[in-house]
mmCIF file of C-alpha atoms and ligand atoms in Angstrom:
data_model
loop_
_atom_site.group_PDB
_atom_site.id
_atom_site.type_symbol
_atom_site.label_atom_id
_atom_site.label_comp_id
_atom_site.label_asym_id
_atom_site.label_seq_id
_atom_site.Cartn_x
_atom_site.Cartn_y
_atom_site.Cartn_z
ATOM 1 C CA MET Z 1 -7.177 -15.667 -21.913
ATOM 2 C CA THR Z 2 -7.480 -11.615 -22.086
ATOM 3 C CA THR Z 3 -4.131 -9.722 -21.350
ATOM 4 C CA GLN Z 4 -4.605 -6.852 -19.226
ATOM 5 C CA PRO Z 5 -2.713 -3.426 -21.095
ATOM 6 C CA ALA Z 6 0.675 -2.310 -19.240
ATOM 7 C CA LYS Z 7 -0.435 0.827 -17.250
ATOM 8 C CA PRO Z 8 1.337 3.952 -18.149
ATOM 9 C CA PRO Z 9 4.289 5.127 -15.529
ATOM 10 C CA LEU Z 10 2.932 7.845 -12.935
ATOM 11 C CA PHE Z 11 5.679 10.276 -13.466
ATOM 12 C CA ASP Z 12 7.645 10.856 -16.686
ATOM 13 C CA LYS Z 13 10.652 11.975 -14.559
ATOM 14 C CA ILE Z 14 11.524 11.118 -10.569
ATOM 15 C CA ALA Z 15 14.944 13.101 -9.183
ATOM 16 C CA LEU Z 16 15.934 11.679 -5.886
ATOM 17 C CA ILE Z 17 18.076 14.057 -4.165
ATOM 18 C CA GLY Z 18 20.432 12.119 -1.600
ATOM 19 C CA ILE Z 19 20.844 8.427 -2.822
ATOM 20 C CA GLY Z 20 21.810 6.238 0.264
ATOM 21 C CA LEU Z 21 19.537 3.828 1.527
ATOM 22 C CA ILE Z 22 15.841 5.218 0.921
ATOM 23 C CA GLY Z 23 16.664 7.179 -2.098
ATOM 24 C CA GLY Z 24 18.459 3.817 -3.596
ATOM 25 C CA SER Z 25 15.278 1.258 -2.657
ATOM 26 C CA ILE Z 26 12.460 3.911 -3.656
ATOM 27 C CA ALA Z 27 14.921 3.978 -6.969
ATOM 28 C CA LEU Z 28 15.194 -0.162 -7.455
ATOM 29 C CA GLU Z 29 11.490 -0.296 -6.746
ATOM 30 C CA ALA Z 30 10.243 2.307 -8.377
ATOM 31 C CA ARG Z 31 12.130 1.302 -11.555
ATOM 32 C CA LYS Z 32 10.987 -2.768 -11.098
ATOM 33 C CA ARG Z 33 7.107 -2.032 -10.687
ATOM 34 C CA GLY Z 34 7.220 0.479 -13.521
ATOM 35 C CA LEU Z 35 6.499 3.820 -11.687
ATOM 36 C CA ALA Z 36 8.768 5.751 -13.779
ATOM 37 C CA LYS Z 37 9.895 6.617 -17.135
ATOM 38 C CA THR Z 38 13.538 8.137 -16.415
ATOM 39 C CA ILE Z 39 14.659 7.934 -12.547
ATOM 40 C CA VAL Z 40 17.660 10.255 -11.881
ATOM 41 C CA SER Z 41 19.511 11.314 -8.128
ATOM 42 C CA ALA Z 42 21.751 13.432 -7.225
ATOM 43 C CA THR Z 43 24.197 13.486 -4.099
ATOM 44 C CA ARG Z 44 26.410 15.675 -2.529
ATOM 45 C CA SER Z 45 29.762 13.668 -2.942
ATOM 46 C CA ALA Z 46 31.413 12.593 -6.114
ATOM 47 C CA GLU Z 47 32.148 9.422 -4.513
ATOM 48 C CA THR Z 48 28.551 8.475 -3.427
ATOM 49 C CA ALA Z 49 27.483 9.248 -6.887
ATOM 50 C CA ALA Z 50 30.218 7.328 -8.266
ATOM 51 C CA LEU Z 51 28.874 4.280 -6.551
ATOM 52 C CA ALA Z 52 25.256 4.761 -7.196
ATOM 53 C CA ASN Z 53 26.328 4.817 -10.769
ATOM 54 C CA ARG Z 54 28.296 1.555 -10.424
ATOM 55 C CA LEU Z 55 25.488 0.220 -8.503
ATOM 56 C CA LYS Z 56 22.856 1.465 -11.415
ATOM 57 C CA LEU Z 57 20.238 2.347 -9.024
ATOM 58 C CA THR Z 58 19.238 5.454 -11.253
ATOM 59 C CA ASP Z 59 19.768 5.940 -14.658
ATOM 60 C CA HIS Z 60 21.937 8.682 -13.685
ATOM 61 C CA CYS Z 61 23.370 10.095 -10.623
ATOM 62 C CA GLY Z 62 25.410 13.325 -10.275
ATOM 63 C CA THR Z 63 26.101 16.494 -7.988
ATOM 64 C CA ASP Z 64 24.521 18.961 -9.455
ATOM 65 C CA LEU Z 65 21.230 19.159 -7.294
ATOM 66 C CA ALA Z 66 19.229 21.482 -9.422
ATOM 67 C CA GLU Z 67 20.757 19.728 -13.028
ATOM 68 C CA ALA Z 68 18.574 16.386 -11.584
ATOM 69 C CA CYS Z 69 15.853 17.933 -11.007
ATOM 70 C CA LYS Z 70 15.180 19.617 -14.209
ATOM 71 C CA ASP Z 71 11.583 18.821 -15.747
ATOM 72 C CA ALA Z 72 11.332 16.223 -12.831
ATOM 73 C CA ASP Z 73 7.349 15.486 -12.335
ATOM 74 C CA LEU Z 74 8.098 13.911 -8.883
ATOM 75 C CA VAL Z 75 11.156 15.026 -6.538
ATOM 76 C CA ILE Z 76 11.847 13.569 -3.264
ATOM 77 C CA VAL Z 77 14.910 14.713 -1.106
ATOM 78 C CA CYS Z 78 15.833 11.833 0.450
ATOM 79 C CA THR Z 79 18.852 13.452 2.534
ATOM 80 C CA PRO Z 80 18.914 13.504 6.280
ATOM 81 C CA VAL Z 81 16.951 15.305 8.037
ATOM 82 C CA GLY Z 82 18.961 18.476 8.497
ATOM 83 C CA ALA Z 83 20.062 18.941 5.209
ATOM 84 C CA CYS Z 84 16.397 19.076 3.796
ATOM 85 C CA GLY Z 85 16.182 22.703 4.022
ATOM 86 C CA ALA Z 86 19.390 23.554 2.224
ATOM 87 C CA ALA Z 87 18.738 20.760 -0.366
ATOM 88 C CA THR Z 88 15.162 22.768 -1.129
ATOM 89 C CA LYS Z 89 16.875 25.765 -1.393
ATOM 90 C CA THR Z 90 19.412 24.363 -3.859
ATOM 91 C CA ILE Z 91 17.287 22.937 -6.162
ATOM 92 C CA ALA Z 92 14.070 25.364 -5.851
ATOM 93 C CA PRO Z 93 15.088 27.259 -9.127
ATOM 94 C CA ALA Z 94 14.920 24.035 -11.049
ATOM 95 C CA LEU Z 95 11.313 22.913 -10.064
ATOM 96 C CA LYS Z 96 9.342 22.858 -12.629
ATOM 97 C CA PRO Z 97 5.792 24.590 -12.452
ATOM 98 C CA GLY Z 98 3.561 21.925 -11.268
ATOM 99 C CA CYS Z 99 5.589 19.355 -10.103
ATOM 100 C CA ILE Z 100 5.212 16.999 -6.725
ATOM 101 C CA LEU Z 101 8.008 17.822 -4.387
ATOM 102 C CA SER Z 102 8.057 15.542 -1.146
ATOM 103 C CA ASP Z 103 10.702 14.186 1.121
ATOM 104 C CA VAL Z 104 11.537 11.018 3.280
ATOM 105 C CA GLY Z 105 12.708 12.693 7.103
ATOM 106 C CA SER Z 106 11.668 10.726 10.053
ATOM 107 C CA VAL Z 107 10.624 14.121 11.490
ATOM 108 C CA LYS Z 108 8.270 15.988 9.855
ATOM 109 C CA GLN Z 109 7.208 19.408 11.688
ATOM 110 C CA THR Z 110 11.290 20.455 11.026
ATOM 111 C CA VAL Z 111 11.284 19.237 7.916
ATOM 112 C CA ILE Z 112 8.176 20.845 6.721
ATOM 113 C CA ALA Z 113 9.692 24.209 8.455
ATOM 114 C CA ASP Z 114 12.976 23.814 6.987
ATOM 115 C CA MET Z 115 11.363 23.369 3.533
ATOM 116 C CA VAL Z 116 8.582 25.458 3.407
ATOM 117 C CA PRO Z 117 10.094 28.824 2.597
ATOM 118 C CA HIS Z 118 11.877 27.473 -0.461
ATOM 119 C CA VAL Z 119 8.839 25.940 -2.267
ATOM 120 C CA PRO Z 120 8.111 28.261 -5.363
ATOM 121 C CA ALA Z 121 5.022 28.761 -6.419
ATOM 122 C CA GLY Z 122 2.904 26.290 -8.025
ATOM 123 C CA VAL Z 123 5.116 23.451 -6.612
ATOM 124 C CA HIS Z 124 2.757 20.822 -4.939
ATOM 125 C CA PHE Z 125 4.766 20.068 -1.285
ATOM 126 C CA VAL Z 126 3.475 16.986 0.171
ATOM 127 C CA PRO Z 127 5.757 15.623 2.899
ATOM 128 C CA ALA Z 128 6.176 11.671 3.907
ATOM 129 C CA HIS Z 129 7.845 9.492 5.594
ATOM 130 C CA PRO Z 130 8.250 5.992 4.912
ATOM 131 C CA VAL Z 131 8.663 4.151 8.018
ATOM 132 C CA ALA Z 132 11.065 1.226 7.120
ATOM 133 C CA GLY Z 133 14.594 0.691 7.101
ATOM 134 C CA THR Z 134 17.713 -0.898 8.096
ATOM 135 C CA GLU Z 135 20.725 0.135 10.093
ATOM 136 C CA ASN Z 136 22.647 0.311 6.890
ATOM 137 C CA SER Z 137 23.146 3.344 4.995
ATOM 138 C CA GLY Z 138 24.636 4.557 1.344
ATOM 139 C CA PRO Z 139 24.070 3.520 -1.749
ATOM 140 C CA GLU Z 140 24.985 -0.035 -0.881
ATOM 141 C CA ALA Z 141 22.602 -0.348 1.395
ATOM 142 C CA ALA Z 142 19.539 -0.192 -0.982
ATOM 143 C CA LEU Z 143 17.026 -2.947 -1.333
ATOM 144 C CA LEU Z 144 14.077 -3.758 -3.145
ATOM 145 C CA ASP Z 145 11.324 -5.179 -1.101
ATOM 146 C CA LEU Z 146 12.385 -2.527 1.563
ATOM 147 C CA PHE Z 147 8.377 -1.070 1.342
ATOM 148 C CA GLU Z 148 6.564 -3.895 0.915
ATOM 149 C CA GLY Z 149 3.610 -4.274 3.447
ATOM 150 C CA ARG Z 150 4.939 -1.247 5.482
ATOM 151 C CA TRP Z 151 3.470 2.044 6.233
ATOM 152 C CA CYS Z 152 4.556 5.478 4.368
ATOM 153 C CA ILE Z 153 2.921 8.257 6.699
ATOM 154 C CA LEU Z 154 1.687 11.220 4.271
ATOM 155 C CA THR Z 155 1.827 14.730 6.648
ATOM 156 C CA PRO Z 156 -0.309 16.747 3.919
ATOM 157 C CA LEU Z 157 -0.440 20.645 4.492
ATOM 158 C CA PRO Z 158 -3.677 22.455 4.923
ATOM 159 C CA ASP Z 159 -2.987 24.086 1.532
ATOM 160 C CA SER Z 160 -1.531 20.830 -0.014
ATOM 161 C CA ASP Z 161 -3.100 20.469 -3.647
ATOM 162 C CA ALA Z 162 -5.386 17.357 -3.070
ATOM 163 C CA ALA Z 163 -4.171 15.848 -6.424
ATOM 164 C CA ALA Z 164 -0.836 15.512 -5.531
ATOM 165 C CA VAL Z 165 -1.409 14.390 -2.285
ATOM 166 C CA ALA Z 166 -3.392 11.639 -4.337
ATOM 167 C CA LYS Z 167 -0.972 10.617 -6.393
ATOM 168 C CA LEU Z 168 2.047 10.516 -4.059
ATOM 169 C CA GLU Z 169 -0.515 8.022 -2.369
ATOM 170 C CA ALA Z 170 -0.516 6.386 -5.117
ATOM 171 C CA PHE Z 171 3.039 6.186 -5.823
ATOM 172 C CA TRP Z 172 3.809 5.015 -2.238
ATOM 173 C CA LYS Z 173 0.898 2.077 -2.754
ATOM 174 C CA GLY Z 174 2.708 1.419 -5.932
ATOM 175 C CA LEU Z 175 6.104 1.139 -3.998
ATOM 176 C CA GLY Z 176 4.139 -1.763 -2.451
ATOM 177 C CA SER Z 177 3.662 0.412 1.205
ATOM 178 C CA GLN Z 178 0.278 1.096 2.849
ATOM 179 C CA VAL Z 179 -0.127 4.395 3.043
ATOM 180 C CA GLU Z 180 -2.077 6.323 6.090
ATOM 181 C CA ARG Z 181 -2.153 10.284 6.446
ATOM 182 C CA ILE Z 182 -1.490 11.848 9.621
ATOM 183 C CA ASP Z 183 -0.767 15.582 11.264
ATOM 184 C CA PRO Z 184 2.873 16.301 10.897
ATOM 185 C CA LYS Z 185 2.658 17.217 14.920
ATOM 186 C CA ASP Z 186 1.194 13.645 16.009
ATOM 187 C CA HIS Z 187 3.856 12.007 13.344
ATOM 188 C CA ASP Z 188 6.367 13.898 15.515
ATOM 189 C CA ARG Z 189 4.968 12.453 18.738
ATOM 190 C CA ILE Z 190 3.801 8.855 17.817
ATOM 191 C CA LEU Z 191 7.258 8.659 15.811
ATOM 192 C CA ALA Z 192 9.396 9.591 19.428
ATOM 193 C CA ILE Z 193 7.951 6.677 21.289
ATOM 194 C CA THR Z 194 7.943 3.928 18.430
ATOM 195 C CA SER Z 195 11.306 4.786 17.108
ATOM 196 C CA HIS Z 196 13.304 7.375 18.289
ATOM 197 C CA LEU Z 197 13.409 6.234 22.048
ATOM 198 C CA PRO Z 198 14.100 2.635 20.998
ATOM 199 C CA HIS Z 199 17.340 3.893 19.321
ATOM 200 C CA LEU Z 200 18.004 5.982 22.101
ATOM 201 C CA ILE Z 201 17.647 3.159 24.489
ATOM 202 C CA ALA Z 202 19.567 1.049 22.421
ATOM 203 C CA TYR Z 203 22.507 3.500 22.003
ATOM 204 C CA THR Z 204 22.282 3.828 25.564
ATOM 205 C CA ILE Z 205 22.713 0.346 26.362
ATOM 206 C CA VAL Z 206 25.647 -0.461 23.814
ATOM 207 C CA GLY Z 207 27.525 2.323 25.316
ATOM 208 C CA THR Z 208 26.977 1.339 28.855
ATOM 209 C CA ALA Z 209 27.948 -2.294 28.346
ATOM 210 C CA ASP Z 210 31.086 -0.825 26.522
ATOM 211 C CA ASP Z 211 31.806 1.560 29.433
ATOM 212 C CA LEU Z 212 31.812 -1.357 31.845
ATOM 213 C CA GLY Z 213 35.494 -2.129 30.900
ATOM 214 C CA GLY Z 214 38.415 -4.231 31.580
ATOM 215 C CA HIS Z 215 37.691 -8.115 31.149
ATOM 216 C CA LEU Z 216 34.035 -7.549 30.936
ATOM 217 C CA ASN Z 217 34.213 -5.707 27.673
ATOM 218 C CA SER Z 218 35.378 -8.461 26.092
ATOM 219 C CA GLU Z 219 33.268 -10.577 28.025
ATOM 220 C CA VAL Z 220 29.607 -8.726 26.846
ATOM 221 C CA LEU Z 221 30.427 -8.993 23.184
ATOM 222 C CA LYS Z 222 31.266 -12.848 23.358
ATOM 223 C CA PHE Z 223 28.198 -13.427 25.331
ATOM 224 C CA ALA Z 224 25.949 -11.256 23.308
ATOM 225 C CA ALA Z 225 22.353 -12.782 23.830
ATOM 226 C CA GLY Z 226 19.252 -11.841 21.725
ATOM 227 C CA GLY Z 227 18.357 -8.637 23.750
ATOM 228 C CA PHE Z 228 22.063 -7.115 23.584
ATOM 229 C CA ARG Z 229 22.475 -8.510 19.959
ATOM 230 C CA ASP Z 230 19.154 -6.731 18.452
ATOM 231 C CA PHE Z 231 20.419 -3.670 20.439
ATOM 232 C CA THR Z 232 23.922 -3.929 18.914
ATOM 233 C CA ARG Z 233 22.115 -3.569 15.950
ATOM 234 C CA ILE Z 234 20.032 -0.489 15.855
ATOM 235 C CA ALA Z 235 22.838 1.145 17.583
ATOM 236 C CA ALA Z 236 24.708 0.553 14.466
ATOM 237 C CA SER Z 237 22.321 2.708 12.562
ATOM 238 C CA ASP Z 238 23.873 5.856 10.743
ATOM 239 C CA PRO Z 239 25.184 8.731 13.386
ATOM 240 C CA THR Z 240 24.205 11.503 11.186
ATOM 241 C CA MET Z 241 20.821 10.472 10.323
ATOM 242 C CA TRP Z 242 20.050 9.631 13.970
ATOM 243 C CA ARG Z 243 21.916 12.989 15.421
ATOM 244 C CA ASP Z 244 19.495 14.910 13.162
ATOM 245 C CA VAL Z 245 16.397 13.248 14.210
ATOM 246 C CA PHE Z 246 16.974 13.764 17.941
ATOM 247 C CA LEU Z 247 17.809 17.626 16.978
ATOM 248 C CA ASN Z 248 14.733 17.705 15.069
ATOM 249 C CA ASN Z 249 12.446 16.240 17.501
ATOM 250 C CA ARG Z 250 13.604 17.411 20.345
ATOM 251 C CA GLU Z 251 10.215 18.459 22.314
ATOM 252 C CA ALA Z 252 8.373 15.121 21.422
ATOM 253 C CA VAL Z 253 11.856 13.068 22.277
ATOM 254 C CA LEU Z 254 12.268 14.933 25.544
ATOM 255 C CA GLU Z 255 8.602 14.080 26.754
ATOM 256 C CA VAL Z 256 8.632 10.741 26.079
ATOM 257 C CA LEU Z 257 12.182 10.337 27.659
ATOM 258 C CA GLN Z 258 10.734 12.161 31.018
ATOM 259 C CA ARG Z 259 7.838 9.451 31.113
ATOM 260 C CA PHE Z 260 10.054 6.849 30.104
ATOM 261 C CA GLN Z 261 12.362 7.687 33.170
ATOM 262 C CA GLU Z 262 9.362 7.966 35.419
ATOM 263 C CA ASP Z 263 8.349 3.896 34.440
ATOM 264 C CA LEU Z 264 11.985 3.087 34.785
ATOM 265 C CA PHE Z 265 12.350 4.344 38.345
ATOM 266 C CA TYR Z 266 9.449 2.439 39.186
ATOM 267 C CA LEU Z 267 10.533 -0.712 38.054
ATOM 268 C CA GLN Z 268 13.730 0.082 39.744
ATOM 269 C CA ARG Z 269 11.630 0.422 42.933
ATOM 270 C CA ALA Z 270 9.777 -2.665 42.198
ATOM 271 C CA ILE Z 271 12.914 -4.621 42.037
ATOM 272 C CA ARG Z 272 14.610 -3.048 44.917
ATOM 273 C CA TRP Z 273 11.671 -3.957 47.424
ATOM 274 C CA GLY Z 274 10.994 -7.580 45.448
ATOM 275 C CA GLU Z 275 7.580 -6.443 44.296
ATOM 276 C CA GLY Z 276 7.522 -9.378 41.792
ATOM 277 C CA ASP Z 277 3.565 -9.113 41.246
ATOM 278 C CA LYS Z 278 4.396 -5.452 39.867
ATOM 279 C CA LEU Z 279 6.960 -7.034 37.341
ATOM 280 C CA PHE Z 280 4.778 -9.645 36.438
ATOM 281 C CA ASP Z 281 1.675 -7.555 35.783
ATOM 282 C CA LEU Z 282 3.826 -5.101 33.559
ATOM 283 C CA PHE Z 283 5.586 -7.926 31.512
ATOM 284 C CA THR Z 284 2.117 -9.958 31.198
ATOM 285 C CA ARG Z 285 0.423 -6.232 29.660
ATOM 286 C CA THR Z 286 3.622 -5.923 27.243
ATOM 287 C CA ARG Z 287 3.749 -9.547 26.192
ATOM 288 C CA GLU Z 288 -0.053 -8.572 25.050
ATOM 289 C CA ILE Z 289 1.140 -5.548 23.181
ATOM 290 C CA ARG Z 290 4.102 -7.746 21.096
ATOM 291 C CA ARG Z 291 0.929 -10.215 19.933
ATOM 292 C CA ALA Z 292 -1.411 -7.371 19.026
ATOM 293 C CA LEU Z 293 1.273 -6.561 16.675
ATOM 294 C CA ILE Z 294 2.095 -9.802 15.467
ATOM 295 C CA HIS Z 295 -1.968 -9.821 14.981
ATOM 296 C CA LEU Z 296 -1.592 -6.305 12.703
ATOM 297 C CA HIS Z 297 1.311 -8.012 10.828
ATOM 298 C CA GLN Z 298 3.646 -5.078 12.172
ATOM 299 C CA ALA Z 299 6.184 -7.403 14.289
HETATM 300 P P1 NAP N 1 22.226 7.675 3.846
HETATM 301 O O1 NAP N 1 21.868 6.341 2.993
HETATM 302 O O2 NAP N 1 22.859 8.098 4.596
HETATM 303 O O3 NAP N 1 21.598 8.219 2.674
HETATM 304 C C1 NAP N 1 21.805 9.843 2.983
HETATM 305 C C2 NAP N 1 22.189 10.789 1.396
HETATM 306 O O4 NAP N 1 21.933 11.846 1.600
HETATM 307 C C3 NAP N 1 23.481 10.160 1.016
HETATM 308 O O5 NAP N 1 23.025 10.227 -0.362
HETATM 309 C C4 NAP N 1 24.109 11.534 1.057
HETATM 310 O O6 NAP N 1 24.538 11.923 0.188
HETATM 311 C C5 NAP N 1 23.224 12.445 1.204
HETATM 312 N N1 NAP N 1 23.599 13.738 1.820
HETATM 313 C C6 NAP N 1 23.905 14.176 3.274
HETATM 314 N N2 NAP N 1 23.599 15.010 3.677
HETATM 315 C C7 NAP N 1 23.391 15.895 2.251
HETATM 316 C C8 NAP N 1 23.854 17.082 2.253
HETATM 317 N N3 NAP N 1 23.906 18.290 3.250
HETATM 318 N N4 NAP N 1 23.147 17.592 0.653
HETATM 319 C C9 NAP N 1 22.937 16.536 -0.077
HETATM 320 N N5 NAP N 1 23.095 15.157 -0.113
HETATM 321 C C10 NAP N 1 23.536 15.140 0.831
HETATM 322 O O7 NAP N 1 20.529 8.139 4.701
HETATM 323 P P2 NAP N 1 19.210 7.020 4.394
HETATM 324 O O8 NAP N 1 19.040 6.118 5.762
HETATM 325 O O9 NAP N 1 18.439 6.822 3.326
HETATM 326 O O10 NAP N 1 18.274 8.260 5.330
HETATM 327 C C11 NAP N 1 17.346 9.268 4.447
HETATM 328 C C12 NAP N 1 16.534 10.359 5.196
HETATM 329 O O11 NAP N 1 15.221 8.883 5.002
HETATM 330 C C13 NAP N 1 16.562 10.658 6.360
HETATM 331 O O12 NAP N 1 15.819 11.527 6.110
HETATM 332 C C14 NAP N 1 16.043 9.340 6.949
HETATM 333 O O13 NAP N 1 15.539 10.340 8.285
HETATM 334 C C15 NAP N 1 14.638 8.923 6.627
HETATM 335 N N6 NAP N 1 14.616 7.649 6.681
HETATM 336 C C16 NAP N 1 15.594 6.650 6.862
HETATM 337 C C17 NAP N 1 15.137 4.929 7.594
HETATM 338 C C18 NAP N 1 16.336 4.504 7.871
HETATM 339 O O14 NAP N 1 15.533 3.882 8.663
HETATM 340 N N7 NAP N 1 17.258 4.848 7.657
HETATM 341 C C19 NAP N 1 14.098 5.146 7.606
HETATM 342 C C20 NAP N 1 12.838 6.323 7.124
HETATM 343 C C21 NAP N 1 13.225 7.334 6.709
HETATM 344 P P3 NAP N 1 26.841 12.136 0.620
HETATM 345 O O15 NAP N 1 27.002 10.201 0.610
HETATM 346 O O16 NAP N 1 26.956 12.042 -1.209
HETATM 347 O O17 NAP N 1 27.372 12.831 1.242
#
């Protein structure tokens, strides 16, 4: 039996700026799959850096963001969306010419607008968003297989270097993802309905239940069944991350929220007037959507 020669790593050195759920999971997976010779990270607080080092997520984690990026071939900013611009400004002087700079932000247009002004000439910026996650955050939330079979959306800019885009695509495929390239504006509109609005609804429902007050409060928690329990899981998502998502995808979220409210009023009216056929028709249509999702292996 002939053995395949081991493939050389895609990158000599990867630097991750921010080492929570997403940064940590990239680190674990990239190491397991041999995608880089060296993986380092840097984060804002000494506590998080110490935790990341204790968990051995990367070869080293420090608090000097620029220092971590020296000689890196790939730098991925893995901070909350609202911190991407400032982090890029800090690391810019340390970025090596020819290196690929990327991010993982859940919103693309504002992150691009915040990062682009700081990207030095000769550095290839390719924005990205892995559509995979959990409600947990911080280094301890990092896990293997997070990206397996999940989409990673690249939103290259019109002047993005084609070779850099192809290499980042190979990296995300190497982590187990499927990759698609989408226009940043389309990305933000799609994610507004598929991810951001559902989170807003979950935060609202759990808040409303909590506001019921009195003895109902504890009863709600006691009898929390499937639907409500799922909402509480989503509503446990990181407050900083989600505050930043809503503030940065304001326009698209407000647009889908408007449409959602109209559709909710339609259902409210149907319930009030006993129009069961309207309810039945919608619930039948949505059941088909769920079945189609299962067919696409996205549920
Ligand atoms: P996380 O677990 O909370 O980790 C965030 C990391 O960024 C931590 O290391 C944190 O460091 C660091 N950080 C925060 N503010 C910073 C600042 N101002 N300057 C430098 N570092 C800072 O977050 P995450 O879930 O990995 O999310 C990271 C990014 O991935 C976000 O942009 C999010 O939109 C995107 N994303 C998240 C998910 C998800 O499901 N969670 C999915 C896809 C994409 P300290 O602890 O030291 O402050």
